[in-house]
Tab-separated table of C-alpha atoms in Angstrom:
chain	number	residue	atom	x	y	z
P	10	UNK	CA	52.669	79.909	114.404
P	11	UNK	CA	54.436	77.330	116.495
P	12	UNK	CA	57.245	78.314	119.295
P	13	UNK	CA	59.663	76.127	120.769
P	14	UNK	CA	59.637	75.182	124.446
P	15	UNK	CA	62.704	77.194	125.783
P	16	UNK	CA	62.844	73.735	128.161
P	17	UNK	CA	63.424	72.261	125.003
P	18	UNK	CA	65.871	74.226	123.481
P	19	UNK	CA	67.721	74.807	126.609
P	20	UNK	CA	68.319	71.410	126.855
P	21	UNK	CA	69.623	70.819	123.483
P	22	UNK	CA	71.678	73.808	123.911
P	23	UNK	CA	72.997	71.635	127.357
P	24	UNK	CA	73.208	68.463	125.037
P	25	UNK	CA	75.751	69.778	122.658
P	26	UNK	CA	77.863	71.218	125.170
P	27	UNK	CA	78.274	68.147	126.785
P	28	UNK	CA	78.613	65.856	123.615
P	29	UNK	CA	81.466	68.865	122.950
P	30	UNK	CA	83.050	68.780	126.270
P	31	UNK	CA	82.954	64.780	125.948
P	32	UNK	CA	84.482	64.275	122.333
P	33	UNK	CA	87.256	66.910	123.122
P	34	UNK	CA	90.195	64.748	124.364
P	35	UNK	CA	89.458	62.763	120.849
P	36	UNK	CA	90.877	66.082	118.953
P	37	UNK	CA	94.103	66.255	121.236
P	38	UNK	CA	96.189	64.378	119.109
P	39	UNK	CA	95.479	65.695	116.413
P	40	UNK	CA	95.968	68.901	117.756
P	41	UNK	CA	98.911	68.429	119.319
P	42	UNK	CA	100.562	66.875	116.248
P	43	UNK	CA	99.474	70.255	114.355
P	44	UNK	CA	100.898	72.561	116.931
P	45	UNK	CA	104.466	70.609	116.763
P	46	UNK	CA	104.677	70.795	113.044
P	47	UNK	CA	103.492	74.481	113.486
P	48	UNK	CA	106.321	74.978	116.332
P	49	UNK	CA	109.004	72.923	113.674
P	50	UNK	CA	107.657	75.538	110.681
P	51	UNK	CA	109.059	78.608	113.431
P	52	UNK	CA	112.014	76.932	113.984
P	53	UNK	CA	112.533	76.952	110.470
P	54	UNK	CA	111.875	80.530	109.337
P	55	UNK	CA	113.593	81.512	112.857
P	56	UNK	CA	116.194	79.750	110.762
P	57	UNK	CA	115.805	80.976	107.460
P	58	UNK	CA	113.427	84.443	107.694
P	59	UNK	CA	112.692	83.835	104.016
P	60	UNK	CA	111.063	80.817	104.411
P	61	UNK	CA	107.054	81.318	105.418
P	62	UNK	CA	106.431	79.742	108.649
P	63	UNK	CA	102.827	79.074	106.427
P	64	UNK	CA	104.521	77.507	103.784
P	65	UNK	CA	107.060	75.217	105.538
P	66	UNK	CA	103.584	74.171	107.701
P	67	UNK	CA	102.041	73.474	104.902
P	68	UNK	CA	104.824	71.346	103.484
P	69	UNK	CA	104.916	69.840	106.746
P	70	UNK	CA	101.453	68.768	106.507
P	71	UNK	CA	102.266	67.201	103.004
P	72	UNK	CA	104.954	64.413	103.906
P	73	UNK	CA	102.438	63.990	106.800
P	74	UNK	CA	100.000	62.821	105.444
P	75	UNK	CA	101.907	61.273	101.856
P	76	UNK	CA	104.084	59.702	104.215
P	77	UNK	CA	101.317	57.647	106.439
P	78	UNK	CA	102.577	58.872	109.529
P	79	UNK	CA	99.556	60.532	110.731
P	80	UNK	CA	97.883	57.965	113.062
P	81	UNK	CA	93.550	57.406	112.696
P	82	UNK	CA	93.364	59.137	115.962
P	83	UNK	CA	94.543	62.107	114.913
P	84	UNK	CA	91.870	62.909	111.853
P	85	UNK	CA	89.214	64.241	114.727
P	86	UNK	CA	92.052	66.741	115.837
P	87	UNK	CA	92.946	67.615	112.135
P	88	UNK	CA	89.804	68.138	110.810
P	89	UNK	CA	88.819	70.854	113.989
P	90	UNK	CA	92.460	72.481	113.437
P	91	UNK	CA	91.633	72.967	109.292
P	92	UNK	CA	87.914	73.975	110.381
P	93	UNK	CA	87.432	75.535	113.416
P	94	UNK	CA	91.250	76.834	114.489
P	95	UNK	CA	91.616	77.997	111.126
P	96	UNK	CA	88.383	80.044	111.199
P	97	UNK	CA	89.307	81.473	114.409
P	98	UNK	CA	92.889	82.852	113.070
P	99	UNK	CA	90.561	84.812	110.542
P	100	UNK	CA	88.262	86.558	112.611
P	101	UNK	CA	91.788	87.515	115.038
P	102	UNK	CA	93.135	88.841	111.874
P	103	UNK	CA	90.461	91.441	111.467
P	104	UNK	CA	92.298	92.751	114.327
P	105	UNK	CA	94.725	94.304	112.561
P	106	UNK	CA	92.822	96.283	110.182
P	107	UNK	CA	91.177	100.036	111.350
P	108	UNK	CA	89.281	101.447	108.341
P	109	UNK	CA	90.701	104.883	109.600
P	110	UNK	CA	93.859	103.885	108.627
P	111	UNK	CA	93.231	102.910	105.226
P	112	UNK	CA	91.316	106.148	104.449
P	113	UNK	CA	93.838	108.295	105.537
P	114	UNK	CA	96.428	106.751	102.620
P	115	UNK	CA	94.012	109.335	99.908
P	116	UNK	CA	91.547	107.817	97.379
P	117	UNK	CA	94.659	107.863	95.143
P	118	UNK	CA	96.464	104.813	96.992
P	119	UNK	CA	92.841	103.218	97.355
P	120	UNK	CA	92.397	103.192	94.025
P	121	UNK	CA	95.585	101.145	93.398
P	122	UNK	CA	94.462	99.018	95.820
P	123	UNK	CA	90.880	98.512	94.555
P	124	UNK	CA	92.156	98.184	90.462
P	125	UNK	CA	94.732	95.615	91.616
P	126	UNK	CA	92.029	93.595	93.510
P	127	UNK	CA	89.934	93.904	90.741
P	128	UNK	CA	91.670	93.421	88.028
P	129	UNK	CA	94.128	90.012	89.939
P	130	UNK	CA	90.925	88.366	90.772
P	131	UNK	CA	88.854	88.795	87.280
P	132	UNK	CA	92.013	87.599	85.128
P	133	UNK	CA	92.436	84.540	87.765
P	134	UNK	CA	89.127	83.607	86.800
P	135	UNK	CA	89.389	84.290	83.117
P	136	UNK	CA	92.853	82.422	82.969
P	137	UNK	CA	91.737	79.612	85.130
P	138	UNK	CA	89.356	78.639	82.972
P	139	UNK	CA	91.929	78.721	79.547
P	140	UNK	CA	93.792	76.812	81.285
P	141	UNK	CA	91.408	74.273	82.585
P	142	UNK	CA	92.381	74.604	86.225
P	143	UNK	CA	89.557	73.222	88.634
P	144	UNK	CA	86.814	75.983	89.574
P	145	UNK	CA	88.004	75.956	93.468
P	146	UNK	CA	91.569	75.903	92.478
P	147	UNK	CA	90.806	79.130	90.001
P	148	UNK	CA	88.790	81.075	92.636
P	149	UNK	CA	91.180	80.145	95.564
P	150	UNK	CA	94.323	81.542	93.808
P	151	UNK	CA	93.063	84.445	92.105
P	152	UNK	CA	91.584	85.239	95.983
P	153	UNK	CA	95.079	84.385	97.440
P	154	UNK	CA	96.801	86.584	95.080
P	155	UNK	CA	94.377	89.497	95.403
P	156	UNK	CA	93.694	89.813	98.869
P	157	UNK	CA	95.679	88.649	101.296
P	158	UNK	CA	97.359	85.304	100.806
P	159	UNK	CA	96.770	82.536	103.247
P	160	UNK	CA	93.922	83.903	105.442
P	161	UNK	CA	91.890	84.776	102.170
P	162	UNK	CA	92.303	81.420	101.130
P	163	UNK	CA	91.029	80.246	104.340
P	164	UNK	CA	87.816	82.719	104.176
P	165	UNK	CA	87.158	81.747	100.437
P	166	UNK	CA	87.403	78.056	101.123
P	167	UNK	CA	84.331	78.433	103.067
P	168	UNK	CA	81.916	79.509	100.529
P	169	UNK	CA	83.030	77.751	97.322
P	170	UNK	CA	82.255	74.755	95.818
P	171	UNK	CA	79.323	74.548	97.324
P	172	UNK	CA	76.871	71.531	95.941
P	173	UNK	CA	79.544	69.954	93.847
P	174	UNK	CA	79.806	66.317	94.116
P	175	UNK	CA	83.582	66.777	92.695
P	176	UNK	CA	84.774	68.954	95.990
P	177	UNK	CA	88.510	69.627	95.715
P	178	UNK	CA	88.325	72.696	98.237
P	179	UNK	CA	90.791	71.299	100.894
P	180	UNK	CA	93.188	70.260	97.953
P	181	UNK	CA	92.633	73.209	96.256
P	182	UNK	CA	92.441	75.612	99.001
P	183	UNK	CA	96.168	74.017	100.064
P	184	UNK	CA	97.367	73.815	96.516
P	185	UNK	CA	96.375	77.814	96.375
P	186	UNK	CA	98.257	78.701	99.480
P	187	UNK	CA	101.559	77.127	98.595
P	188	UNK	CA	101.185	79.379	95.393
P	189	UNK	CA	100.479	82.506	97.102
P	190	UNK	CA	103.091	81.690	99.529
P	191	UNK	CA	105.836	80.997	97.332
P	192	UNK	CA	105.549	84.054	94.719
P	193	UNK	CA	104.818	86.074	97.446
P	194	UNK	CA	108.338	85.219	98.782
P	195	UNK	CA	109.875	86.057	95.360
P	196	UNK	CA	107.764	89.254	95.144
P	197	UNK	CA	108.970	90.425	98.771
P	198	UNK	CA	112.801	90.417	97.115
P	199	UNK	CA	112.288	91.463	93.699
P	200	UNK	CA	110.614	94.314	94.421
P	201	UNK	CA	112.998	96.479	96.820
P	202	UNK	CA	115.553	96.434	94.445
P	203	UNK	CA	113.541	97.319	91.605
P	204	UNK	CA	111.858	100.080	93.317
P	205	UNK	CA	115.174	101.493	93.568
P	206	UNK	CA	116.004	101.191	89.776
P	207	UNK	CA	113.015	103.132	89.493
P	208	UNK	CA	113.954	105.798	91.987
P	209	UNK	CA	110.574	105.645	93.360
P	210	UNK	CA	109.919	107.735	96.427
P	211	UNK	CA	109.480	105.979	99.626
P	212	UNK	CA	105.818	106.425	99.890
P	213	UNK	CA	105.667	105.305	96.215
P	214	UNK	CA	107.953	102.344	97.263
P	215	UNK	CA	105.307	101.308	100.292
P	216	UNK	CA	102.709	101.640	98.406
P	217	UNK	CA	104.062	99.637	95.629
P	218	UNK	CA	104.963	96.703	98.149
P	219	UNK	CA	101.861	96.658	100.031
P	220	UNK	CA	99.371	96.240	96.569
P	221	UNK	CA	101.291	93.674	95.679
P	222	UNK	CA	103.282	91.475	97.862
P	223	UNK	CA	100.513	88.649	99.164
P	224	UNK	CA	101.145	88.151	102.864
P	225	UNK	CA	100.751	90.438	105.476
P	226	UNK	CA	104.554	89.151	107.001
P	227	UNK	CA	105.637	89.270	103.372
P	228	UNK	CA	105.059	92.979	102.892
P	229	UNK	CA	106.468	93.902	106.268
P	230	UNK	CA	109.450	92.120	105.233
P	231	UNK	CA	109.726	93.557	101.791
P	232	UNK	CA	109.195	97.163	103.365
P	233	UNK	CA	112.091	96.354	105.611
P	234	UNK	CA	114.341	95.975	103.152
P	235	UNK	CA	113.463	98.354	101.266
P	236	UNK	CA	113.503	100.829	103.665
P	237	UNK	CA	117.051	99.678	104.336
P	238	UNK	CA	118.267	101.519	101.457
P	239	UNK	CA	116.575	104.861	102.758
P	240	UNK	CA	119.045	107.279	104.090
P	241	UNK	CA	116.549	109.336	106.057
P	242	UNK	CA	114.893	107.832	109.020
P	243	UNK	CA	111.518	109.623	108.795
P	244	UNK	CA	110.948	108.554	105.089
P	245	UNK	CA	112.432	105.019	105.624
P	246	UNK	CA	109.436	104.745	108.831
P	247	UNK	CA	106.723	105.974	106.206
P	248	UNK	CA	107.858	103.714	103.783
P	249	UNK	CA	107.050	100.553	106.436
P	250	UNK	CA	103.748	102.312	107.291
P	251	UNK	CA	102.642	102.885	103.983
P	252	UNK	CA	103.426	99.495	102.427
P	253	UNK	CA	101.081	97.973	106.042
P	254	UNK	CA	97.961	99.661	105.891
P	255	UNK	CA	98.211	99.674	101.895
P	256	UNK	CA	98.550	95.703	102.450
P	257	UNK	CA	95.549	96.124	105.179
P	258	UNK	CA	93.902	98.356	102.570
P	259	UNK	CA	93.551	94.925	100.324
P	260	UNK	CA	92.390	93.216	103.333
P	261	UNK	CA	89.436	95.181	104.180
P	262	UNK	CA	87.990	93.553	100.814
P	263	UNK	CA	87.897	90.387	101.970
P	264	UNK	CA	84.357	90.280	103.083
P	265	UNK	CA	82.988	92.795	100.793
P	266	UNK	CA	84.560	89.654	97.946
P	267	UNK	CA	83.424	86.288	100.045
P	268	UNK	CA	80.350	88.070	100.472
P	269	UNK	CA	79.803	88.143	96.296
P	270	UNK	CA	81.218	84.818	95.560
P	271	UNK	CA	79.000	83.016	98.404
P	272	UNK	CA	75.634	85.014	96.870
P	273	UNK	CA	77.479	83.606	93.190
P	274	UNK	CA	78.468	80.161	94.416
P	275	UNK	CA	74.747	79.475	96.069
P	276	UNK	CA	72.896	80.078	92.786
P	277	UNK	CA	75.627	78.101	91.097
P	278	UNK	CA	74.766	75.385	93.560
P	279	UNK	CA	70.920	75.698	93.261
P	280	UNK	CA	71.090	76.042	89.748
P	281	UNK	CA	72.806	72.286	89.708
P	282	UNK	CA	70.365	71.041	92.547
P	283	UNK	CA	67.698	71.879	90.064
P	284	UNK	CA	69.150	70.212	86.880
P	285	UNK	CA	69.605	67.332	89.271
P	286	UNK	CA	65.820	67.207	90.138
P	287	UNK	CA	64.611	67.713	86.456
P	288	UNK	CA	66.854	65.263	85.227
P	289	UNK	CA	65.403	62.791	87.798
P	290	UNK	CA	61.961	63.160	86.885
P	291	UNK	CA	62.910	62.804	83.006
P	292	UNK	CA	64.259	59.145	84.456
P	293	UNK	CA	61.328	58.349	86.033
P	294	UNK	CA	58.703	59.771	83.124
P	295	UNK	CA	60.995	57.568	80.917
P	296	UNK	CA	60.947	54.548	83.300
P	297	UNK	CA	56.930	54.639	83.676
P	298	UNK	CA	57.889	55.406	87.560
P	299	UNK	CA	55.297	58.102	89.161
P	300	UNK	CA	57.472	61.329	89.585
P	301	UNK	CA	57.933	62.439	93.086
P	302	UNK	CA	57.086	66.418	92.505
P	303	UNK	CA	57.632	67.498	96.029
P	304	UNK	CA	61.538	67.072	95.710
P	305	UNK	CA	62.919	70.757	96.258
P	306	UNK	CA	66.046	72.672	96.021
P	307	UNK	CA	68.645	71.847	99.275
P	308	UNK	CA	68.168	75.272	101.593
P	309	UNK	CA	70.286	78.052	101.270
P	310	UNK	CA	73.453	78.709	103.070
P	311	UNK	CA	74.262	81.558	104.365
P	312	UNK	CA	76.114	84.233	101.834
P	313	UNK	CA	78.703	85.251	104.521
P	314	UNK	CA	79.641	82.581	106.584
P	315	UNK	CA	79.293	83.198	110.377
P	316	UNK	CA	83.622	83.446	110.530
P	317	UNK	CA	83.866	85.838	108.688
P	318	UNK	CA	80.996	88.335	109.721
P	319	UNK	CA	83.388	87.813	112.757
P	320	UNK	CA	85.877	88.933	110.984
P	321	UNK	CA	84.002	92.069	109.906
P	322	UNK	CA	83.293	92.801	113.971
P	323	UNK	CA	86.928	92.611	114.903
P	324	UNK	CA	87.547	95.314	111.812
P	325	UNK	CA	84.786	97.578	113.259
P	326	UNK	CA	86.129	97.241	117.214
P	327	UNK	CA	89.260	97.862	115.785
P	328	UNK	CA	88.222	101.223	113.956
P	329	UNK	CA	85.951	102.659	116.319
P	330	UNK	CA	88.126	101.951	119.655
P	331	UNK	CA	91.077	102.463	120.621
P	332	UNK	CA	92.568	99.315	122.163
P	333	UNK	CA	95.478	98.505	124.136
P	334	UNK	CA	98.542	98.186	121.931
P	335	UNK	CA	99.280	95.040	124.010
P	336	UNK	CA	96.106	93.612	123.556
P	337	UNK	CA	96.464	93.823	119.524
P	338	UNK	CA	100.263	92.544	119.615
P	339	UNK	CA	99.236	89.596	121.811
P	340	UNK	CA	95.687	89.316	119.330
P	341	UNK	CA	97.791	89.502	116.015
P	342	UNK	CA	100.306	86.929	117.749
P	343	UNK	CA	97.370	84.679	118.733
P	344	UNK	CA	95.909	84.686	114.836
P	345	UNK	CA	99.629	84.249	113.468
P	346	UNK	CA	100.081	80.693	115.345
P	347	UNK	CA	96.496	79.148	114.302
P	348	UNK	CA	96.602	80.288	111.140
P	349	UNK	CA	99.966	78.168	111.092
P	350	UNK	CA	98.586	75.510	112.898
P	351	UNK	CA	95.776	75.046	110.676
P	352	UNK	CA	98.345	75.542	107.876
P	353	UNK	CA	99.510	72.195	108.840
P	354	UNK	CA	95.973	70.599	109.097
P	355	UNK	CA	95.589	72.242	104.902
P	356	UNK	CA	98.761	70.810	104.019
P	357	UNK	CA	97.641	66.944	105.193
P	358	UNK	CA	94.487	67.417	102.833
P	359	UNK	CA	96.688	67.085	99.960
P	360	UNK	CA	97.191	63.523	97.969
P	361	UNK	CA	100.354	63.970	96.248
P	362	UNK	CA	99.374	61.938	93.509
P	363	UNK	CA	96.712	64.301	92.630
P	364	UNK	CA	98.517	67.460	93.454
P	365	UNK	CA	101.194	66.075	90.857
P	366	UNK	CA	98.592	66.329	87.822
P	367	UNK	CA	97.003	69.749	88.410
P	368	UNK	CA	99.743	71.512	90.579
P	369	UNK	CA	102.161	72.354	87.826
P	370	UNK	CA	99.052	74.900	85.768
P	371	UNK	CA	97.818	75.932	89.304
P	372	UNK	CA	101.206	77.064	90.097
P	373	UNK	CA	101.801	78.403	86.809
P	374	UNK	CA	98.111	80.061	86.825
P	375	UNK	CA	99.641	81.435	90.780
P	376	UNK	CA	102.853	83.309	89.115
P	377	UNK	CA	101.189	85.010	86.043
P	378	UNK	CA	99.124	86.475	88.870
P	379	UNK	CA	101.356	87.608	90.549
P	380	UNK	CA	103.538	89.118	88.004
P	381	UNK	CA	100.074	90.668	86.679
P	382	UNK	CA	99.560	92.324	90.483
P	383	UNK	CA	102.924	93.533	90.489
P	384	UNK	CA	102.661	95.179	87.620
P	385	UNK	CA	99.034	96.753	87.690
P	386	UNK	CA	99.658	98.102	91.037
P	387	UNK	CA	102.887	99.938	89.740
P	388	UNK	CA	101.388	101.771	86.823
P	389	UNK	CA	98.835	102.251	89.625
P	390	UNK	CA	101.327	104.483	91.738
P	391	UNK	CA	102.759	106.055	88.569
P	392	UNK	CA	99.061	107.542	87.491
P	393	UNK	CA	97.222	107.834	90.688
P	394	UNK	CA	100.320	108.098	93.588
């Protein structure tokens, strides 16, 4: 067995940082174009609360890009804001889950969560493909929808698609998060006042909002109001807390879910790799060509991408510690502003001419889910609540 000389790999090491350090000022325009459409998206939901500060980024990034104002130097600083800023947003927002929390809500609120996951993500899939949506666009939303909006999209993004030539992901993955976004918005204010034409209870009510409401902002905001129409202090508290850690409840299967569709999506991917091979030898048994046998399958990547087994850490430090409540405000800040930055960096993926002949099912596929979440997860708190 051969080792490395640490000399050798120490130097690398020293050889990336400095290509790194080097090639940084190349990303600063980029990045500070991203973090002034991200600062404009604030302004607006400062502006209008019902407005995502996500969504208006994203939108942002849109007339960006459609518009040809984003200059050649700025794709360096893009690209690491959609990649790398965006990935880092995720792993901050594991932060804000503690597994304690969850388990205290009783297995009967956990299963409402776990039977709306399961059931929002297996009909995306199954209606995605009636309606002849893209595969990326399919999983993306039905993820969105399921989990946790945005940041699920983000942590999906990473392991589908893989070895397809066709790769819509960044299209997709924006396409997906304008859905989420947007019926998440109409979910946040539809379902206060229905929960009080149902004269649910307020831990019904939270419970209710947080399984189905997509965003994390979005259920804190639908809990609000709803809570606004509780007389009693105590209860009207509860109902907030609930509807959180229910929402943080469907957040916790994030990895568990990127985790099965990257094992899924790799054997898609080899399985094509390996048509691909076989169908070149046919060619060259056909053309009289000797066939090159030692071609082999691309290697593996890894099931869980390296972001989100971050992700998983930050859940665990969260749950076994007990930080400073500064430290999480300041963390769950932190991951609220790159997500939106890199929300802007998603949004300039998209070519509205393409957008334009798929958006109208994906969006459609993106509100049947969403009236299929609401629903499940309220004859959820009716049996099992």
């Amino acid at each position: 067995m051969t080792t490395e000389d640490p000399r050798t790999v120490s130097a690398s090491r020293g050889h990336r940082a400095r290509v790194w350090i080097t090639g940084f000022p190349k990303l600063l325009p980029g990045i500070a174009i991203a973090a002034l459409a991200a600062g404009i998206a604030y302004a607006v939901n400062f502006a209008v609360p019902l407005l995502s500060a996500l969504l208006v980024a994203i939108i942002l990034g849109v007339i960006l890009r459609n518009t040809g104002v984003i200059p050649a130097a700025a794709e360096p600083g893009f690209a690491f804001v959609g990649r790398t800023v965006l990935r880092l947003g995720v792993v901050l927002l594991g932060l804000r889950l503690s597994i304690p929390q969850v388990l205290a809500l009783g297995w009967g609120v956990i299963g409402v969560i776990i039977v709306t996951v399961a059931a929002t993500y297996a009909v995306g899939l199954l209606l995605g493909r009636a309606m002849k949506i893209s595969h990326a666009t399919t999983v993306l939303t039905a993820t969105g929808t399921a989990i946790c909006g945005a940041a699920a999209v983000a942590a999906m993004s990473s392991v589908v698609g893989r070895g397809s030539k066709d790769n819509d992901t960044d299209e997709a993955a924006a396409t997906a998060i304008a859905s989420v976004t947007l019926f998440g918005t109409v979910a946040l204010l539809a379902l206060p006042p229905l929960a009080a034409l149902l004269s649910l209870a307020p831990t019904e009510t939270g419970v209710w909002v947080g399984a189905a409401v997509h965003e994390v902002g979005q259920v804190v905001a639908g809990a609000g109001i709803a809570a606004s129409n509780v007389t009693d202090s105590a209860a009207a508290s509860t109902l907030v807390d609930t509807a959180v850690v229910t929402k943080l409840g469907r957040v916790a299967m994030l990895a568990p879910l990127v985790a099965l569709v990257g094992a899924l999506e790799n054997r898609r991917a080899e399985r094509k790799r390996e048509e691909q091979i076989a169908a070149a030898e046919v060619d060259d048994v056909v053309a009289g060509r000797p066939v090159d046998h030692t071609q082999v399958a691309d290697k593996r990547p890894p099931i869980m991408p390296l972001f989100v087994a971050g992700f998983l850490v930050m859940v665990i430090l969260r749950s076994v510690t007990n930080l400073p409540g500064g430290f999480l405000h300041a963390a769950d800040i932190t991951a609220t502003i790159l997500l939106t930055c890199a929300m802007v960096a998603m949004g300039a993926g998209v070519r509205l001419k393409k957008l334009v002949t798929s958006g109208a099912r994906a969006l459609g596929l993106g509100a049947i889910l969403g009236v299929l979440a609401v629903v499940i997860s309220l004859l959820g708190v009716f049996v099992l609540v």
